[in-house]
Amino acid sequence: MRYLPLTDTDRGEMLGRIGVSSIDELFVDVPAEARLDGPIAGLPMHMSEMAVERHMRALSNKNLAAGDAPFFIGAGAYRHHIPASVDHIIQRGEFLTSYTPYQPEIAQGTLQMLFEFQTQVARLYGCAVANASLYDGSTACWEAVAMAARITRRKKAVLSGALHPHYAEVVRTMAKFTGDEIADAEPAIQPTPDNDGLIARIDENTSCVVVQYPDILGRIADLSEIAEAAHAKGALLVVVNTEPVALGAIKSPGELGADIVVGEGQSIGVGLQFGGPYLGLFAVRDPKHVRQMPGRLCGETVDAEGKRGFVLTLSTREQHIRREKATSNICTNAGLCALAFNVHMTLLGEKGLRQLSAENHRLACLAAERLAQVPGVRVLNQSFFNEFTLMIGQDARAAVHRLVEKGVLGGVSLGRLYPGVDRLAEGLLVAVTETTTEGDIEALASALEEVLA
């Protein structure tokens, strides 16, 4: 396929059809600081293919890769060991080249895989029904807020201050186009989640309460009391989970009263991959809410001969049904990532997931105990799974950069997640998984002692 650039006339006709006078007017909703006002400084305008390859190799050699150093970065994306068989299976031709399941007559293997995936997610989340995946955790979070508004016929979502700030930002961005009111807050820096503060913000206009479990600081909230308070006001409880491995060790959100459970599935089967593609998980506890779910749903049936088969049971996107009846404009699912999740979860089984979770927690406890011995460091959390917050008494963003200079990827600073919020600047979020060794923990502790001295 040849590259055919647009002419000025082509661009003018397209802008005219859209109803804007210029490219700048087309992108007016993009903040000015995020738009280019000319060529990128230091980037050559054109180079030969070989020169570009050399340049890109030189740039890549500056990176400190996750597998090349002690690694403690989390905050919604986690480094876990993925068996080689996962990658082998998802690269089989019948899966790798499979088209997104738009029609009921799609290949039975794809539909069966998605049906099994839905079953795994529903059981993991403690829910009745899960869909066949969404794009990622943050957009799934917004879809849950939109779904709650449809069910309750209310337009106010109360966000926990301990919800991942990137998820909250996606919700705020999407709400600009729907007119939903978003009541958010900053996280309380205390050993336990501020359930009382969250509950106090729920009123008769609230469609849903959105809480993360474990939260952005690694703390584990008592969801049951939040669910009770939300339901008393006629609101739904939406629970966000960014680390599905945790659910092998702690109670499922559905079991604790969540109405809608969403999250990121990257930890199981999907590598870090420079930030994507990832995998949105979405499930509901009450089957009566199924028709308000976004995305698509695969179901089990029998054919004319009584043989077991699978079909695309529900697809509530606007390309399939009348636009005013659509529950989502999401037009695809993360099929290959869902398959990777399915394969990895199948290899683990329930026993394997619980063992994996126990090992994550064991190593995190070792890390928290050792890091608490570093002068000037305090572990904030009263409870955690495999991620916890350190208060280090000085700017954590600068400390993270100095740790990199010592060959340690030491975590995520709260200052990076909450820029400009001074009271969070000394917070350092540390994640530990089964890929972490006791030697890695000692390396982080020793490097942190030097950095904070």
Tab-separated table of C-alpha atoms in Angstrom:
chain	number	residue	atom	x	y	z
A	1	MET	CA	0.000	0.000	0.000
A	2	ARG	CA	1.550	3.294	-1.100
A	3	TYR	CA	1.886	6.277	1.198
A	4	LEU	CA	-0.252	9.038	-0.267
A	5	PRO	CA	0.029	12.243	1.764
A	6	LEU	CA	-2.881	14.661	1.813
A	7	THR	CA	-2.755	17.828	-0.219
A	8	ASP	CA	-3.700	21.210	1.202
A	9	THR	CA	-6.947	20.951	-0.743
A	10	ASP	CA	-7.677	17.545	0.804
A	11	ARG	CA	-7.086	18.922	4.282
A	12	GLY	CA	-9.268	21.944	3.602
A	13	GLU	CA	-12.161	19.775	2.414
A	14	MET	CA	-11.889	17.502	5.459
A	15	LEU	CA	-11.798	20.432	7.901
A	16	GLY	CA	-14.768	21.992	6.133
A	17	ARG	CA	-16.793	18.805	6.410
A	18	ILE	CA	-15.959	18.560	10.136
A	19	GLY	CA	-16.943	22.194	10.594
A	20	VAL	CA	-13.679	23.773	11.735
A	21	SER	CA	-11.456	26.273	9.996
A	22	SER	CA	-8.001	24.967	10.930
A	23	ILE	CA	-6.012	22.119	12.465
A	24	ASP	CA	-5.550	24.222	15.613
A	25	GLU	CA	-9.322	24.573	15.965
A	26	LEU	CA	-9.724	20.813	15.478
A	27	PHE	CA	-7.417	20.120	18.415
A	28	VAL	CA	-8.660	22.928	20.655
A	29	ASP	CA	-9.626	20.438	23.407
A	30	VAL	CA	-6.011	19.266	23.696
A	31	PRO	CA	-4.198	21.437	26.286
A	32	ALA	CA	-1.868	23.939	24.635
A	33	GLU	CA	1.139	22.639	26.569
A	34	ALA	CA	0.556	19.176	25.065
A	35	ARG	CA	0.481	20.420	21.446
A	36	LEU	CA	3.542	20.877	19.265
A	37	ASP	CA	4.218	24.384	18.000
A	38	GLY	CA	6.966	23.296	15.629
A	39	PRO	CA	9.516	20.527	15.005
A	40	ILE	CA	10.634	18.510	18.042
A	41	ALA	CA	13.870	19.977	19.397
A	42	GLY	CA	16.868	17.753	18.771
A	43	LEU	CA	15.009	15.372	16.449
A	44	PRO	CA	16.406	15.290	12.891
A	45	MET	CA	13.869	15.943	10.147
A	46	HIS	CA	14.957	12.950	8.068
A	47	MET	CA	17.676	10.283	8.069
A	48	SER	CA	18.523	7.140	6.133
A	49	GLU	CA	17.120	3.820	7.332
A	50	MET	CA	20.508	2.642	8.613
A	51	ALA	CA	21.121	5.939	10.383
A	52	VAL	CA	17.712	5.727	12.076
A	53	GLU	CA	18.467	2.168	13.245
A	54	ARG	CA	21.803	3.254	14.712
A	55	HIS	CA	20.188	6.240	16.398
A	56	MET	CA	17.393	4.127	17.929
A	57	ARG	CA	19.872	1.522	19.204
A	58	ALA	CA	21.892	4.274	20.863
A	59	LEU	CA	18.753	5.573	22.545
A	60	SER	CA	17.672	2.101	23.722
A	61	ASN	CA	21.095	1.496	25.250
A	62	LYS	CA	20.387	4.369	27.644
A	63	ASN	CA	17.419	2.513	29.138
A	64	LEU	CA	17.591	0.535	32.367
A	65	ALA	CA	15.233	-2.342	31.609
A	66	ALA	CA	12.992	-3.996	34.196
A	67	GLY	CA	14.857	-7.300	33.960
A	68	ASP	CA	18.308	-5.751	34.239
A	69	ALA	CA	18.084	-4.277	37.736
A	70	PRO	CA	16.312	-4.688	41.094
A	71	PHE	CA	12.783	-3.612	40.171
A	72	PHE	CA	10.184	-2.188	42.576
A	73	ILE	CA	7.917	-0.178	40.254
A	74	GLY	CA	4.172	-0.790	40.402
A	75	ALA	CA	1.353	1.781	40.718
A	76	GLY	CA	-0.982	-0.102	38.397
A	77	ALA	CA	1.430	-2.077	36.183
A	78	TYR	CA	3.371	-4.976	37.705
A	79	ARG	CA	6.260	-7.201	36.706
A	80	HIS	CA	5.338	-10.860	37.133
A	81	HIS	CA	6.853	-14.014	35.716
A	82	ILE	CA	4.929	-15.177	32.650
A	83	PRO	CA	5.472	-18.811	31.637
A	84	ALA	CA	6.924	-19.273	28.148
A	85	SER	CA	3.932	-21.432	27.234
A	86	VAL	CA	1.659	-18.359	27.411
A	87	ASP	CA	3.531	-16.581	24.623
A	88	HIS	CA	3.755	-19.814	22.622
A	89	ILE	CA	0.010	-20.440	22.703
A	90	ILE	CA	-1.126	-16.887	21.917
A	91	GLN	CA	1.142	-16.858	18.856
A	92	ARG	CA	-0.583	-19.850	17.270
A	93	GLY	CA	-1.958	-18.721	13.934
A	94	GLU	CA	-5.603	-19.433	14.720
A	95	PHE	CA	-5.415	-17.072	17.712
A	96	LEU	CA	-2.897	-14.462	16.615
A	97	THR	CA	-4.669	-13.679	13.333
A	98	SER	CA	-8.226	-14.061	14.642
A	99	TYR	CA	-10.470	-11.144	13.821
A	100	THR	CA	-12.225	-9.284	16.627
A	101	PRO	CA	-15.495	-11.163	17.283
A	102	TYR	CA	-18.084	-8.893	15.727
A	103	GLN	CA	-20.467	-11.572	14.505
A	104	PRO	CA	-22.074	-14.632	16.137
A	105	GLU	CA	-20.537	-16.936	13.542
A	106	ILE	CA	-16.964	-16.157	14.586
A	107	ALA	CA	-14.618	-19.119	15.116
A	108	GLN	CA	-15.740	-21.387	17.939
A	109	GLY	CA	-12.256	-21.501	19.442
A	110	THR	CA	-12.197	-17.735	19.923
A	111	LEU	CA	-15.668	-17.692	21.440
A	112	GLN	CA	-14.869	-20.600	23.779
A	113	MET	CA	-11.693	-18.879	24.924
A	114	LEU	CA	-13.597	-15.674	25.686
A	115	PHE	CA	-16.315	-17.624	27.496
A	116	GLU	CA	-13.672	-19.258	29.692
A	117	PHE	CA	-12.018	-15.877	30.246
A	118	GLN	CA	-15.333	-14.404	31.386
A	119	THR	CA	-15.787	-17.295	33.806
A	120	GLN	CA	-12.316	-16.757	35.273
A	121	VAL	CA	-12.867	-13.024	35.748
A	122	ALA	CA	-16.327	-13.501	37.289
A	123	ARG	CA	-14.951	-15.992	39.826
A	124	LEU	CA	-11.897	-13.862	40.566
A	125	TYR	CA	-14.067	-10.793	41.191
A	126	GLY	CA	-16.835	-12.647	43.063
A	127	CYS	CA	-19.427	-11.586	40.502
A	128	ALA	CA	-22.174	-13.249	38.488
A	129	VAL	CA	-21.189	-12.084	34.999
A	130	ALA	CA	-18.075	-10.651	33.335
A	131	ASN	CA	-17.730	-9.345	29.797
A	132	ALA	CA	-15.189	-10.341	27.146
A	133	SER	CA	-12.753	-7.575	28.195
A	134	LEU	CA	-12.319	-3.854	27.566
A	135	TYR	CA	-9.329	-1.765	26.545
A	136	ASP	CA	-7.664	-1.286	29.933
A	137	GLY	CA	-8.381	-0.645	33.593
A	138	SER	CA	-8.786	3.127	33.374
A	139	THR	CA	-11.351	3.110	30.572
A	140	ALA	CA	-13.152	0.211	32.277
A	141	CYS	CA	-13.383	2.447	35.362
A	142	TRP	CA	-15.105	5.161	33.334
A	143	GLU	CA	-17.461	2.640	31.742
A	144	ALA	CA	-18.486	1.535	35.244
A	145	VAL	CA	-19.283	5.138	36.201
A	146	ALA	CA	-21.340	5.576	33.030
A	147	MET	CA	-23.135	2.280	33.670
A	148	ALA	CA	-23.993	3.311	37.231
A	149	ALA	CA	-25.490	6.553	35.919
A	150	ARG	CA	-27.725	4.590	33.536
A	151	ILE	CA	-28.901	2.232	36.282
A	152	THR	CA	-29.536	4.836	39.004
A	153	ARG	CA	-30.524	7.698	36.672
A	154	ARG	CA	-28.214	9.953	38.659
A	155	LYS	CA	-25.231	11.988	37.465
A	156	LYS	CA	-22.849	12.276	40.426
A	157	ALA	CA	-19.927	9.910	40.981
A	158	VAL	CA	-17.981	10.042	44.253
A	159	LEU	CA	-14.352	8.993	43.765
A	160	SER	CA	-12.175	7.799	46.606
A	161	GLY	CA	-9.136	9.978	47.163
A	162	ALA	CA	-7.095	6.767	47.040
A	163	LEU	CA	-8.218	5.882	43.499
A	164	HIS	CA	-5.292	5.800	41.054
A	165	PRO	CA	-4.964	9.422	39.846
A	166	HIS	CA	-4.676	8.345	36.215
A	167	TYR	CA	-7.957	6.450	36.484
A	168	ALA	CA	-9.560	9.485	38.108
A	169	GLU	CA	-8.244	11.693	35.311
A	170	VAL	CA	-9.808	9.441	32.662
A	171	VAL	CA	-13.139	9.629	34.498
A	172	ARG	CA	-12.955	13.426	34.725
A	173	THR	CA	-12.045	13.710	31.051
A	174	MET	CA	-14.932	11.543	29.867
A	175	ALA	CA	-17.398	13.244	32.213
A	176	LYS	CA	-16.816	16.512	30.354
A	177	PHE	CA	-18.749	15.040	27.437
A	178	THR	CA	-21.591	13.440	29.424
A	179	GLY	CA	-22.312	16.120	32.008
A	180	ASP	CA	-21.638	13.808	34.968
A	181	GLU	CA	-20.512	15.480	38.174
A	182	ILE	CA	-17.295	13.986	39.533
A	183	ALA	CA	-16.619	14.474	43.246
A	184	ASP	CA	-12.998	13.540	43.827
A	185	ALA	CA	-10.358	14.104	46.499
A	186	GLU	CA	-6.691	13.613	47.317
A	187	PRO	CA	-5.488	10.583	49.297
A	188	ALA	CA	-5.259	10.866	53.062
A	189	ILE	CA	-1.712	10.073	54.205
A	190	GLN	CA	-2.564	7.721	57.046
A	191	PRO	CA	-2.045	4.004	57.815
A	192	THR	CA	-5.614	3.016	56.892
A	193	PRO	CA	-7.973	4.182	54.111
A	194	ASP	CA	-10.232	7.121	55.012
A	195	ASN	CA	-13.530	5.230	54.800
A	196	ASP	CA	-15.336	7.706	57.054
A	197	GLY	CA	-14.355	10.648	54.870
A	198	LEU	CA	-15.470	8.812	51.744
A	199	ILE	CA	-18.811	7.747	53.247
A	200	ALA	CA	-19.511	11.315	54.392
A	201	ARG	CA	-19.431	12.498	50.770
A	202	ILE	CA	-22.212	10.117	49.618
A	203	ASP	CA	-25.641	11.742	49.217
A	204	GLU	CA	-29.021	11.150	47.556
A	205	ASN	CA	-27.683	12.390	44.199
A	206	THR	CA	-24.794	9.909	44.108
A	207	SER	CA	-24.910	7.321	41.323
A	208	CYS	CA	-21.838	5.415	42.466
A	209	VAL	CA	-18.906	5.378	44.833
A	210	VAL	CA	-15.604	4.385	43.215
A	211	VAL	CA	-12.936	2.869	45.450
A	212	GLN	CA	-9.659	1.073	44.667
A	213	TYR	CA	-8.839	-2.276	46.331
A	214	PRO	CA	-5.948	-2.392	47.292
A	215	ASP	CA	-5.744	1.395	46.929
A	216	ILE	CA	-3.102	3.566	45.286
A	217	LEU	CA	-1.043	3.573	48.521
A	218	GLY	CA	-1.303	-0.222	48.800
A	219	ARG	CA	-3.781	-0.152	51.702
A	220	ILE	CA	-6.710	-2.594	51.876
A	221	ALA	CA	-10.085	-1.047	52.719
A	222	ASP	CA	-13.097	-2.680	54.367
A	223	LEU	CA	-15.391	-2.599	51.357
A	224	SER	CA	-18.414	-3.940	53.224
A	225	GLU	CA	-18.977	-0.762	55.234
A	226	ILE	CA	-18.606	1.387	52.106
A	227	ALA	CA	-21.060	-0.855	50.231
A	228	GLU	CA	-23.577	-0.601	53.052
A	229	ALA	CA	-23.329	3.193	53.122
A	230	ALA	CA	-23.626	3.491	49.332
A	231	HIS	CA	-26.620	1.171	49.130
A	232	ALA	CA	-28.352	3.073	51.948
A	233	LYS	CA	-28.296	6.155	49.691
A	234	GLY	CA	-29.388	4.212	46.596
A	235	ALA	CA	-25.922	4.348	45.025
A	236	LEU	CA	-23.808	1.542	43.579
A	237	LEU	CA	-20.334	0.549	44.740
A	238	VAL	CA	-17.743	0.375	41.960
A	239	VAL	CA	-14.503	-1.337	42.972
A	240	VAL	CA	-11.298	-0.927	40.960
A	241	ASN	CA	-8.551	-3.547	41.194
A	242	THR	CA	-5.215	-2.910	39.487
A	243	GLU	CA	-3.433	-6.006	40.862
A	244	PRO	CA	-5.516	-9.155	40.194
A	245	VAL	CA	-2.899	-11.381	41.867
A	246	ALA	CA	-4.008	-9.831	45.171
A	247	LEU	CA	-7.389	-11.528	44.819
A	248	GLY	CA	-5.708	-14.875	45.423
A	249	ALA	CA	-5.101	-13.723	48.997
A	250	ILE	CA	-7.857	-11.246	49.955
A	251	LYS	CA	-11.637	-11.472	49.698
A	252	SER	CA	-13.172	-10.709	46.323
A	253	PRO	CA	-14.920	-7.334	45.879
A	254	GLY	CA	-18.214	-9.015	44.981
A	255	GLU	CA	-18.099	-10.986	48.206
A	256	LEU	CA	-17.833	-7.693	50.104
A	257	GLY	CA	-20.802	-6.039	48.394
A	258	ALA	CA	-19.410	-4.408	45.244
A	259	ASP	CA	-21.998	-3.957	42.489
A	260	ILE	CA	-19.566	-3.403	39.617
A	261	VAL	CA	-15.956	-4.585	39.695
A	262	VAL	CA	-13.438	-3.388	37.134
A	263	GLY	CA	-9.707	-3.443	36.819
A	264	GLU	CA	-6.499	-4.036	34.957
A	265	GLY	CA	-5.636	-7.612	34.012
A	266	GLN	CA	-2.029	-6.952	32.932
A	267	SER	CA	-0.490	-8.789	35.904
A	268	ILE	CA	-1.726	-12.153	34.647
A	269	GLY	CA	-0.318	-13.196	31.284
A	270	VAL	CA	0.557	-9.750	29.932
A	271	GLY	CA	4.032	-8.225	30.238
A	272	LEU	CA	4.786	-4.596	31.045
A	273	GLN	CA	5.264	-3.906	27.323
A	274	PHE	CA	6.226	-0.236	27.714
A	275	GLY	CA	2.716	0.557	28.962
A	276	GLY	CA	0.432	-1.455	26.693
A	277	PRO	CA	-1.581	-2.915	25.134
A	278	TYR	CA	-3.214	-3.942	28.400
A	279	LEU	CA	-6.474	-5.565	29.407
A	280	GLY	CA	-9.618	-4.113	30.965
A	281	LEU	CA	-11.677	-6.415	33.203
A	282	PHE	CA	-15.365	-5.731	33.889
A	283	ALA	CA	-17.921	-7.694	35.916
A	284	VAL	CA	-21.265	-7.194	37.684
A	285	ARG	CA	-22.574	-8.903	40.803
A	286	ASP	CA	-26.291	-8.788	39.920
A	287	PRO	CA	-27.319	-10.514	36.639
A	288	LYS	CA	-30.164	-8.012	36.177
A	289	HIS	CA	-27.550	-5.377	35.281
A	290	VAL	CA	-26.131	-7.378	32.381
A	291	ARG	CA	-27.945	-5.420	29.687
A	292	GLN	CA	-26.369	-2.214	30.917
A	293	MET	CA	-22.849	-3.622	30.597
A	294	PRO	CA	-20.525	-2.202	27.932
A	295	GLY	CA	-18.650	-4.301	25.395
A	296	ARG	CA	-19.587	-7.830	24.394
A	297	LEU	CA	-20.542	-11.047	26.117
A	298	CYS	CA	-20.016	-14.607	24.894
A	299	GLY	CA	-22.415	-17.352	25.941
A	300	GLU	CA	-22.742	-21.136	25.860
A	301	THR	CA	-25.543	-22.866	23.935
A	302	VAL	CA	-26.315	-26.001	21.912
A	303	ASP	CA	-26.693	-26.285	18.150
A	304	ALA	CA	-29.490	-27.941	16.156
A	305	GLU	CA	-27.908	-31.335	16.825
A	306	GLY	CA	-27.623	-30.741	20.561
A	307	LYS	CA	-23.870	-30.210	20.508
A	308	ARG	CA	-22.253	-27.697	22.823
A	309	GLY	CA	-21.411	-24.407	21.151
A	310	PHE	CA	-20.603	-20.770	21.853
A	311	VAL	CA	-22.156	-17.584	20.504
A	312	LEU	CA	-21.805	-13.837	20.792
A	313	THR	CA	-24.745	-13.390	23.156
A	314	LEU	CA	-24.724	-9.677	23.823
A	315	SER	CA	-23.011	-6.763	22.117
A	316	THR	CA	-24.374	-3.418	23.196
A	317	ARG	CA	-22.213	-1.114	21.120
A	318	GLU	CA	-23.586	1.420	18.702
A	319	GLN	CA	-22.386	-0.408	15.575
A	320	HIS	CA	-24.682	-3.339	16.446
A	321	ILE	CA	-27.837	-1.665	17.713
A	322	ARG	CA	-29.587	1.696	17.512
A	323	ARG	CA	-27.249	4.376	18.785
A	324	GLU	CA	-29.690	5.648	21.413
A	325	LYS	CA	-29.858	2.111	22.863
A	326	ALA	CA	-26.100	1.542	22.922
A	327	THR	CA	-24.375	1.377	26.299
A	328	SER	CA	-20.876	1.991	24.982
A	329	ASN	CA	-18.965	3.176	21.946
A	330	ILE	CA	-16.158	0.759	22.708
A	331	CYS	CA	-15.810	-1.077	19.426
A	332	THR	CA	-13.368	-3.830	20.219
A	333	ASN	CA	-12.010	-5.931	23.056
A	334	ALA	CA	-8.457	-6.789	24.047
A	335	GLY	CA	-8.805	-10.292	22.600
A	336	LEU	CA	-5.168	-11.370	22.445
A	337	CYS	CA	-4.405	-10.005	25.918
A	338	ALA	CA	-7.554	-11.729	27.204
A	339	LEU	CA	-6.235	-14.985	25.741
A	340	ALA	CA	-2.885	-14.452	27.490
A	341	PHE	CA	-4.742	-13.867	30.767
A	342	ASN	CA	-6.838	-16.992	30.141
A	343	VAL	CA	-3.826	-19.205	29.421
A	344	HIS	CA	-1.791	-17.971	32.393
A	345	MET	CA	-4.754	-18.294	34.764
A	346	THR	CA	-5.473	-21.810	33.463
A	347	LEU	CA	-1.847	-22.831	34.042
A	348	LEU	CA	-1.980	-21.451	37.580
A	349	GLY	CA	-5.359	-22.802	38.616
A	350	GLU	CA	-6.848	-21.812	41.966
A	351	LYS	CA	-4.102	-23.465	43.991
A	352	GLY	CA	-1.349	-21.901	41.891
A	353	LEU	CA	-2.890	-18.424	42.132
A	354	ARG	CA	-3.102	-18.694	45.910
A	355	GLN	CA	0.529	-19.853	46.090
A	356	LEU	CA	1.614	-17.009	43.803
A	357	SER	CA	-0.280	-14.517	45.958
A	358	ALA	CA	1.261	-15.896	49.145
A	359	GLU	CA	4.770	-15.572	47.710
A	360	ASN	CA	4.103	-11.975	46.623
A	361	HIS	CA	2.910	-11.090	50.111
A	362	ARG	CA	5.787	-12.919	51.838
A	363	LEU	CA	8.402	-11.024	49.863
A	364	ALA	CA	6.579	-7.719	50.362
A	365	CYS	CA	6.595	-8.288	54.120
A	366	LEU	CA	10.334	-8.958	54.015
A	367	ALA	CA	10.871	-5.782	52.021
A	368	ALA	CA	8.728	-3.635	54.314
A	369	GLU	CA	10.527	-4.969	57.387
A	370	ARG	CA	13.973	-4.362	55.899
A	371	LEU	CA	13.196	-0.905	54.483
A	372	ALA	CA	11.713	0.217	57.804
A	373	GLN	CA	15.212	-0.234	59.246
A	374	VAL	CA	16.638	2.442	56.924
A	375	PRO	CA	17.197	5.658	58.923
A	376	GLY	CA	14.574	8.261	58.043
A	377	VAL	CA	12.155	5.762	56.472
A	378	ARG	CA	8.673	4.973	57.794
A	379	VAL	CA	6.257	2.382	56.359
A	380	LEU	CA	2.882	4.114	56.122
A	381	ASN	CA	0.619	1.096	55.705
A	382	GLN	CA	-1.156	-0.819	58.409
A	383	SER	CA	-2.130	-3.408	55.775
A	384	PHE	CA	-0.903	-4.231	52.264
A	385	PHE	CA	-0.627	-7.055	49.749
A	386	ASN	CA	2.483	-6.635	47.610
A	387	GLU	CA	2.700	-2.848	47.455
A	388	PHE	CA	3.173	-0.306	50.218
A	389	THR	CA	4.081	3.342	50.753
A	390	LEU	CA	7.263	4.604	52.381
A	391	MET	CA	7.551	8.085	53.842
A	392	ILE	CA	11.216	8.975	53.374
A	393	GLY	CA	11.407	12.483	54.838
A	394	GLN	CA	12.565	14.171	51.635
A	395	ASP	CA	11.549	14.617	47.997
A	396	ALA	CA	10.907	11.109	46.658
A	397	ARG	CA	11.148	12.122	42.991
A	398	ALA	CA	14.775	13.153	43.445
A	399	ALA	CA	15.452	10.019	45.486
A	400	VAL	CA	14.078	7.768	42.722
A	401	HIS	CA	16.461	9.340	40.193
A	402	ARG	CA	19.423	8.881	42.523
A	403	LEU	CA	18.420	5.234	43.037
A	404	VAL	CA	18.485	4.738	39.261
A	405	GLU	CA	22.032	6.090	39.206
A	406	LYS	CA	22.884	3.303	41.658
A	407	GLY	CA	21.283	0.681	39.387
A	408	VAL	CA	18.018	0.228	41.323
A	409	LEU	CA	14.516	0.945	40.003
A	410	GLY	CA	13.239	1.847	43.434
A	411	GLY	CA	9.524	2.538	43.039
A	412	VAL	CA	7.144	5.339	42.056
A	413	SER	CA	7.181	8.672	43.868
A	414	LEU	CA	3.828	10.080	44.914
A	415	GLY	CA	5.114	13.414	43.659
A	416	ARG	CA	5.071	11.971	40.158
A	417	LEU	CA	1.491	10.733	40.587
A	418	TYR	CA	0.351	13.934	42.315
A	419	PRO	CA	2.518	16.760	40.950
A	420	GLY	CA	2.264	19.973	42.926
A	421	VAL	CA	0.820	18.337	46.074
A	422	ASP	CA	3.588	19.120	48.560
A	423	ARG	CA	2.306	16.937	51.400
A	424	LEU	CA	2.690	13.845	49.193
A	425	ALA	CA	6.166	14.675	47.912
A	426	GLU	CA	8.017	12.443	50.390
A	427	GLY	CA	5.924	9.353	49.591
A	428	LEU	CA	7.522	6.434	47.724
A	429	LEU	CA	5.326	3.589	46.458
A	430	VAL	CA	7.188	0.264	46.449
A	431	ALA	CA	5.897	-2.888	44.692
A	432	VAL	CA	7.264	-6.405	45.265
A	433	THR	CA	6.388	-9.504	43.231
A	434	GLU	CA	7.603	-13.084	42.885
A	435	THR	CA	10.294	-11.788	40.489
A	436	THR	CA	11.908	-9.898	43.393
A	437	THR	CA	14.731	-11.660	45.195
A	438	GLU	CA	15.932	-11.139	48.749
A	439	GLY	CA	19.129	-9.820	47.173
A	440	ASP	CA	17.071	-7.196	45.302
A	441	ILE	CA	15.474	-6.118	48.579
A	442	GLU	CA	18.882	-5.722	50.199
A	443	ALA	CA	20.134	-3.769	47.176
A	444	LEU	CA	17.215	-1.327	47.482
A	445	ALA	CA	17.711	-0.926	51.227
A	446	SER	CA	21.445	-0.304	50.872
A	447	ALA	CA	20.983	2.152	47.997
A	448	LEU	CA	18.224	3.988	49.872
A	449	GLU	CA	20.439	4.337	52.935
A	450	GLU	CA	23.090	6.010	50.774
A	451	VAL	CA	20.596	8.251	48.979
A	452	LEU	CA	18.967	9.476	52.196
A	453	ALA	CA	22.204	9.928	54.147
